[in-house]
Coordinates of C-alpha atoms and ligand atoms in Angstrom, one line a residue:
X1178 CA -58.0 -109.9 -183.7
X1179 CA -55.2 -108.1 -182.0
X1180 CA -53.3 -108.0 -185.3
X1181 CA -56.2 -106.4 -187.1
X1182 CA -56.5 -103.7 -184.5
X1183 CA -52.8 -103.0 -185.0
X1184 CA -53.2 -102.8 -188.8
X1185 CA -56.2 -100.5 -188.5
X1186 CA -54.4 -98.3 -186.0
X1187 CA -51.4 -98.2 -188.3
X1188 CA -53.5 -97.1 -191.3
X1189 CA -55.3 -94.4 -189.2
X1190 CA -51.9 -93.0 -188.0
X1191 CA -50.5 -93.2 -191.5
X1192 CA -53.4 -91.3 -193.1
X1193 CA -53.4 -88.8 -190.3
X1194 CA -49.7 -88.2 -190.9
X1195 CA -50.2 -87.7 -194.6
X1196 CA -53.1 -85.4 -194.0
X1197 CA -51.2 -83.3 -191.5
X1198 CA -48.3 -82.9 -193.8
X1199 CA -50.5 -81.4 -196.4
X1200 CA -52.5 -79.3 -194.0
X1201 CA -49.3 -78.1 -192.3
X1202 CA -47.5 -76.8 -195.4
X1203 CA -46.9 -73.3 -194.3
X1204 CA -47.2 -70.2 -196.6
X1205 CA -43.6 -69.2 -195.9
X1206 CA -40.5 -70.2 -193.9
X1207 CA -37.9 -67.9 -192.5
X1208 CA -34.4 -69.0 -193.5
X1209 CA -32.4 -69.4 -190.4
X1210 CA -29.1 -67.5 -189.9
X1211 CA -29.5 -65.2 -192.8
X1212 CA -29.5 -68.1 -195.3
X1213 CA -26.3 -69.7 -194.0
X1214 CA -26.0 -73.1 -192.4
X1215 CA -24.7 -71.8 -189.1
X1216 CA -23.7 -68.6 -187.3
X1217 CA -20.8 -67.5 -185.1
X1218 CA -20.4 -64.3 -183.1
X1219 CA -17.1 -63.3 -181.6
X1220 CA -17.6 -61.3 -178.5
X1221 CA -14.9 -59.5 -176.4
X1222 CA -15.2 -58.3 -172.9
X1223 CA -13.8 -55.5 -170.7
X1224 CA -12.4 -53.1 -173.3
X1225 CA -8.9 -54.6 -173.1
X1226 CA -6.4 -52.4 -175.1
X1227 CA -5.2 -55.5 -176.8
X1228 CA -8.5 -55.6 -178.6
X1229 CA -7.6 -52.3 -180.2
X1230 CA -3.9 -53.2 -180.8
X1231 CA -4.3 -56.7 -182.1
X1232 CA -7.8 -58.2 -182.3
X1233 CA -9.6 -55.4 -184.3
X1234 CA -6.8 -54.8 -186.9
X1235 CA -6.6 -58.6 -187.6
X1236 CA -10.4 -58.8 -187.9
X1237 CA -10.5 -55.7 -190.2
X1238 CA -7.9 -57.3 -192.4
X1239 CA -10.3 -60.2 -192.9
X1240 CA -13.5 -58.3 -193.0
X1241 CA -14.8 -60.0 -189.8
X1242 CA -17.1 -58.0 -187.5
X1243 CA -17.5 -58.7 -183.8
X1244 CA -18.9 -57.3 -180.6
X1245 CA -16.9 -55.4 -177.9
X1246 CA -18.6 -55.2 -174.5
X1247 CA -17.2 -52.1 -172.8
X1248 CA -17.1 -51.0 -169.2
X1249 CA -17.8 -47.3 -169.4
X1250 CA -16.1 -46.0 -166.2
X1251 CA -12.8 -47.7 -166.9
X1252 CA -12.7 -47.1 -170.6
X1253 CA -9.4 -46.0 -172.1
X1254 CA -8.6 -44.7 -175.6
X1255 CA -12.2 -43.6 -176.4
X1256 CA -11.3 -42.2 -179.8
X1257 CA -10.0 -45.5 -181.0
X1258 CA -13.2 -47.3 -179.8
X1259 CA -15.2 -44.6 -181.6
X1260 CA -13.2 -45.5 -184.7
X1261 CA -13.8 -49.3 -184.2
X1262 CA -17.5 -48.5 -184.1
X1263 CA -17.3 -46.5 -187.3
X1264 CA -15.5 -49.5 -188.8
X1265 CA -18.5 -51.7 -188.1
X1266 CA -17.6 -53.3 -184.9
X1267 CA -20.5 -53.5 -182.5
X1268 CA -20.2 -51.7 -179.2
X1269 CA -22.1 -53.5 -176.4
X1270 CA -22.8 -52.6 -172.8
X1271 CA -20.8 -54.3 -170.1
X1272 CA -21.9 -52.0 -167.2
X1273 CA -20.3 -48.9 -165.7
X1274 CA -18.1 -50.4 -163.1
X1275 CA -18.1 -54.2 -163.6
X1276 CA -19.8 -54.6 -160.2
X1277 CA -21.1 -57.8 -158.7
X1278 CA -24.8 -58.3 -159.6
X1279 CA -26.0 -59.1 -156.1
X1280 CA -24.4 -56.0 -154.7
X1281 CA -26.5 -53.7 -156.9
X1282 CA -29.5 -51.9 -155.4
X1283 CA -32.0 -50.4 -157.8
X1284 CA -30.2 -47.0 -158.0
X1285 CA -26.9 -48.8 -158.8
X1286 CA -28.6 -51.0 -161.5
X1287 CA -29.8 -47.8 -163.2
X1288 CA -26.2 -46.4 -163.2
X1289 CA -24.7 -49.7 -164.3
X1290 CA -27.1 -50.3 -167.2
X1291 CA -28.6 -47.0 -168.3
X1292 CA -25.7 -44.7 -167.3
X1293 CA -23.2 -46.9 -169.1
X1294 CA -25.6 -47.3 -172.1
X1295 CA -26.0 -43.6 -172.5
X1296 CA -22.2 -43.1 -172.4
X1297 CA -21.5 -45.8 -174.9
X1298 CA -24.3 -44.6 -177.3
X1299 CA -22.8 -41.1 -177.3
X1300 CA -19.3 -42.5 -177.8
X1301 CA -20.1 -45.0 -180.6
X1302 CA -23.1 -43.4 -182.4
X1303 CA -24.7 -46.9 -182.2
X1304 CA -28.0 -48.0 -180.5
X1305 CA -26.1 -50.1 -177.9
X1306 CA -28.9 -52.5 -177.3
X1307 CA -26.9 -55.6 -176.3
X1308 CA -25.6 -56.3 -172.8
X1309 CA -23.1 -58.7 -171.3
X1310 CA -23.3 -59.5 -167.6
X1311 CA -20.1 -58.8 -165.6
X1312 CA -18.8 -62.2 -164.2
X1313 CA -21.8 -63.7 -166.0
X1314 CA -23.8 -63.0 -162.8
X1315 CA -27.5 -62.4 -163.2
X1316 CA -30.2 -61.3 -160.8
X1317 CA -33.9 -60.7 -161.6
X1318 CA -33.6 -57.0 -160.8
X1319 CA -30.7 -56.6 -163.1
X1320 CA -32.4 -58.5 -165.9
X1321 CA -35.5 -56.4 -165.6
X1322 CA -33.4 -53.2 -165.8
X1323 CA -31.6 -54.5 -168.9
X1324 CA -34.9 -55.4 -170.6
X1325 CA -35.9 -51.7 -170.8
X1326 CA -33.0 -50.7 -173.0
X1327 CA -31.6 -53.9 -174.6
X1328 CA -33.2 -56.6 -176.7
X1329 CA -30.7 -59.3 -175.8
X1330 CA -28.0 -60.0 -173.3
X1331 CA -25.1 -62.4 -173.2
X1332 CA -24.8 -64.7 -170.2
X1333 CA -22.5 -67.5 -169.1
X1334 CA -21.4 -70.8 -170.6
X1335 CA -23.8 -73.2 -172.3
X1336 CA -24.4 -75.0 -175.6
X1337 CA -25.0 -73.4 -179.0
X1338 CA -28.5 -72.8 -180.2
X1339 CA -30.3 -74.3 -183.1
X1340 CA -32.8 -72.0 -184.9
X1341 CA -35.8 -73.7 -183.3
X1342 CA -34.4 -73.4 -179.7
X1343 CA -36.4 -71.1 -177.4
X1344 CA -33.8 -69.1 -175.7
X1345 CA -33.9 -66.8 -172.7
X1346 CA -33.1 -63.6 -174.7
X1347 CA -31.6 -62.1 -171.6
X1348 CA -29.2 -65.0 -170.9
X1349 CA -27.8 -66.1 -174.2
X1350 CA -25.1 -68.7 -173.6
X1351 CA -21.5 -68.3 -174.8
X1352 CA -18.3 -70.4 -174.7
X1353 CA -15.2 -68.8 -173.2
X1354 CA -11.8 -68.9 -174.8
X1355 CA -9.1 -70.1 -172.4
X1356 CA -5.3 -69.7 -172.5
X1357 CA -4.6 -73.4 -172.6
X1358 CA -7.0 -74.3 -175.4
X1359 CA -5.5 -75.5 -178.7
X1360 CA -7.0 -74.1 -181.8
X1361 CA -8.6 -77.5 -182.5
X1362 CA -11.1 -76.8 -179.7
X1363 CA -12.4 -73.7 -181.4
X1364 CA -12.5 -75.4 -184.8
X1365 CA -14.6 -78.1 -183.2
X1366 CA -17.0 -75.5 -181.8
X1367 CA -17.4 -74.1 -185.3
X1368 CA -17.7 -77.6 -186.9
X1369 CA -20.3 -78.6 -184.3
X1370 CA -22.3 -75.4 -185.0
X1371 CA -22.2 -76.3 -188.7
X1372 CA -23.3 -79.9 -188.2
X1373 CA -26.2 -78.8 -186.0
X1374 CA -27.2 -75.6 -187.9
X1375 CA -26.5 -73.6 -184.7
X1376 CA -25.4 -70.2 -183.4
X1377 CA -22.2 -70.3 -181.4
X1378 CA -21.2 -67.3 -179.4
X1379 CA -17.5 -67.0 -178.5
X1380 CA -16.4 -65.1 -175.4
X1381 CA -12.9 -63.8 -175.7
X1382 CA -11.2 -61.9 -172.8
X1383 CA -7.5 -61.1 -173.3
X1384 CA -5.0 -62.0 -176.0
X1385 CA -1.3 -62.6 -175.6
X1386 CA 0.7 -59.6 -174.3
X1387 CA -2.2 -58.6 -172.1
X1388 CA -1.9 -59.4 -168.4
X1389 CA -5.7 -59.6 -168.0
X1390 CA -8.0 -62.7 -167.7
X1391 CA -7.2 -65.8 -169.8
X1392 CA -5.1 -64.3 -172.6
X1393 CA -5.1 -66.6 -175.7
X1394 CA -2.1 -66.9 -178.0
X1395 CA -2.1 -64.4 -180.9
X1396 CA -1.6 -67.3 -183.4
X1397 CA -4.6 -69.1 -182.0
X1398 CA -6.7 -66.0 -182.4
X1399 CA -5.7 -65.5 -186.0
X1400 CA -6.2 -69.2 -186.7
X1401 CA -9.8 -68.9 -185.5
X1402 CA -10.3 -65.9 -187.8
X1403 CA -8.8 -67.8 -190.8
X1404 CA -10.9 -70.8 -190.1
X1405 CA -14.0 -68.6 -190.1
X1406 CA -12.9 -67.1 -193.4
X1407 CA -12.4 -70.6 -194.8
X1408 CA -16.0 -71.5 -193.8
X1409 CA -17.6 -68.2 -194.8
X1410 CA -19.8 -69.8 -197.5
X1411 CA -21.6 -71.8 -194.8
X1412 CA -21.0 -69.9 -191.5
X1413 CA -22.5 -66.4 -191.0
X1414 CA -19.9 -64.6 -188.8
X1415 CA -21.4 -61.4 -187.5
X1416 CA -21.8 -59.4 -184.3
X1417 CA -23.9 -60.7 -181.4
X1418 CA -26.5 -58.0 -181.9
X1419 CA -26.8 -58.6 -185.7
X1420 CA -27.3 -62.4 -185.4
X1421 CA -29.5 -62.0 -182.2
X1422 CA -31.7 -59.5 -183.9
X1423 CA -32.1 -61.7 -187.0
X1424 CA -33.1 -64.7 -184.9
X1425 CA -35.4 -62.7 -182.6
X1426 CA -37.1 -61.2 -185.7
X1427 CA -37.4 -64.7 -187.2
X1428 CA -39.3 -65.9 -184.0
X1429 CA -41.7 -63.0 -184.2
X1430 CA -42.5 -63.5 -187.9
X1431 CA -42.9 -67.2 -187.3
X1432 CA -45.6 -66.4 -184.7
X1433 CA -47.2 -63.8 -186.9
X1434 CA -50.9 -63.9 -187.9
X1435 CA -51.7 -64.8 -191.5
X1436 CA -54.9 -63.5 -192.9
X1437 CA -56.3 -64.9 -196.1
X1438 CA -58.1 -62.5 -198.4
X1439 CA -59.1 -64.0 -201.7
X1440 CA -55.9 -64.8 -203.6
X1441 CA -53.8 -62.8 -201.1
X1442 CA -52.3 -63.5 -197.7
X1443 CA -51.3 -60.8 -195.3
X1444 CA -48.8 -61.6 -192.6
X1445 CA -48.7 -59.2 -189.7
X1446 CA -46.5 -58.8 -186.6
X1447 CA -45.5 -56.3 -183.9
X1448 CA -41.9 -55.3 -183.6
X1449 CA -40.8 -55.8 -180.0
X1450 CA -39.6 -52.8 -177.9
X1451 CA -36.7 -52.2 -177.6
X1452 CA -35.4 -53.5 -180.9
X1453 CA -32.9 -52.2 -183.5
X1454 CA -34.1 -50.6 -186.7
X1455 CA -33.3 -51.7 -190.2
X1456 CA -33.3 -55.5 -189.5
X1457 CA -34.0 -57.6 -192.6
X1458 CA -34.9 -61.2 -192.8
X1459 CA -34.9 -63.9 -195.6
X1460 CA -38.3 -65.4 -196.3
X1461 CA -39.0 -68.4 -198.6
X1462 CA -42.5 -68.5 -200.0
X1463 CA -43.9 -72.0 -200.5
X1464 CA -46.0 -71.8 -203.6
X1465 CA -45.8 -71.2 -207.3
X1466 CA -46.3 -67.8 -209.1
X1467 CA -46.4 -65.8 -206.0
X1468 CA -45.3 -62.2 -205.5
X1469 CA -44.4 -60.5 -202.3
X1470 CA -44.9 -56.8 -201.4
X1471 CA -44.3 -54.6 -198.4
X1472 CA -46.0 -51.2 -197.9
X1473 CA -47.4 -51.5 -201.5
X1474 CA -43.9 -52.0 -203.0
X1475 CA -43.1 -55.2 -204.8
X1476 CA -40.0 -57.0 -203.3
X1477 CA -37.7 -58.7 -205.9
X1478 CA -36.5 -62.2 -205.3
X1479 CA -33.0 -62.8 -203.9
X1480 CA -33.0 -66.4 -205.3
X1481 CA -35.8 -68.8 -206.2
X1482 CA -38.9 -67.9 -204.1
X1483 CA -36.6 -66.2 -201.5
X1484 CA -37.2 -62.5 -200.5
X1485 CA -35.3 -60.2 -198.2
X1486 CA -38.0 -58.4 -196.2
X1487 CA -37.9 -55.5 -193.8
X1488 CA -38.8 -56.4 -190.2
X1489 CA -39.6 -52.7 -189.4
X1490 CA -42.5 -52.9 -191.9
X1491 CA -44.5 -55.2 -189.6
X1492 CA -46.3 -56.8 -192.5
X1493 CA -45.9 -58.5 -195.8
X1494 CA -48.4 -59.4 -198.5
X1495 CA -48.2 -62.5 -200.7
X1496 CA -50.3 -62.7 -203.8
X1497 CA -50.9 -65.3 -206.4
X1498 CA -49.7 -63.7 -209.7
X1499 CA -52.6 -63.4 -212.2
X1500 CA -50.1 -62.5 -215.0
X1501 CA -48.7 -66.0 -215.1
X1502 CA -52.0 -67.6 -216.0
X1503 CA -52.1 -65.8 -219.3
X1504 CA -48.4 -66.4 -219.9
X1505 CA -49.1 -70.1 -220.4
X1506 CA -51.7 -69.3 -223.1
X1507 CA -49.4 -66.9 -225.0
X1508 CA -46.8 -69.6 -225.4
X1509 CA -49.3 -71.7 -227.3
Ligands
ZN528 ZN1 -16.1 -58.6 -167.8

């Protein structure tokens, strides 16, 4: 008797699983990390001149982009930072004075976040919607202030994220580079991100010949860059803001409402505020002979059933192509 119950229970569970698989086949999936297996962001803090003298030229040589979190009041060589921004490096906000979070009253928070943000926007010509906490210190008040002008902020140390993680967007974990780390440690971070399909954020302070915090050897730094180049078919190396925006857009689209209307499906979402403009996301449509359009314009495929869509549009439309039904008849 007991055995029969077990068999029945097994059958019920099995059928339920099969049914759910069919029922749960989604209309579309967002390809994580811009279609790559993993993602890496190199971030640099404090506007150390060695970033201008060494890090940025080495990155430019290899076509690698990163994020430089600058402290507005102690910034030196502004013209060169302006040039770095023009060359595609992301400029992020790292406060006005690098003060301790728990020593900031509301007026100081405004200065540290908004004052610095305004200065850096004017300097760089970029939106400057990313923040990195000085000393990785976070208070609720500071966080709330940052939420008004930034869509993401980098926090302290923690593990890498897989695409289905639910992060605190205002405390994205990073891993700090240290003077005594061998290059193998960084390679392992990259390899682990690849194995897990994850986003790894590096935090680099100084580089050799700088007397600031934790300088890493020049050779180690260029070895990291070369390793990222070697893996560039599988690893998306891009700025903190670019990868963060893609991932956040992915989450919004995955939560979007799908409305069925005859042979068409419309998927609608609301762009969060604040959020950068011009973000695009890769969508794979699960179904045959479908076409995708945004704002009445047909989007062409990037590869089989994959489309690059605009996040700003707030909507896409998927239609079953009528054309293909007659194509079959014509062949006969
Ligand atoms: Zn700092």
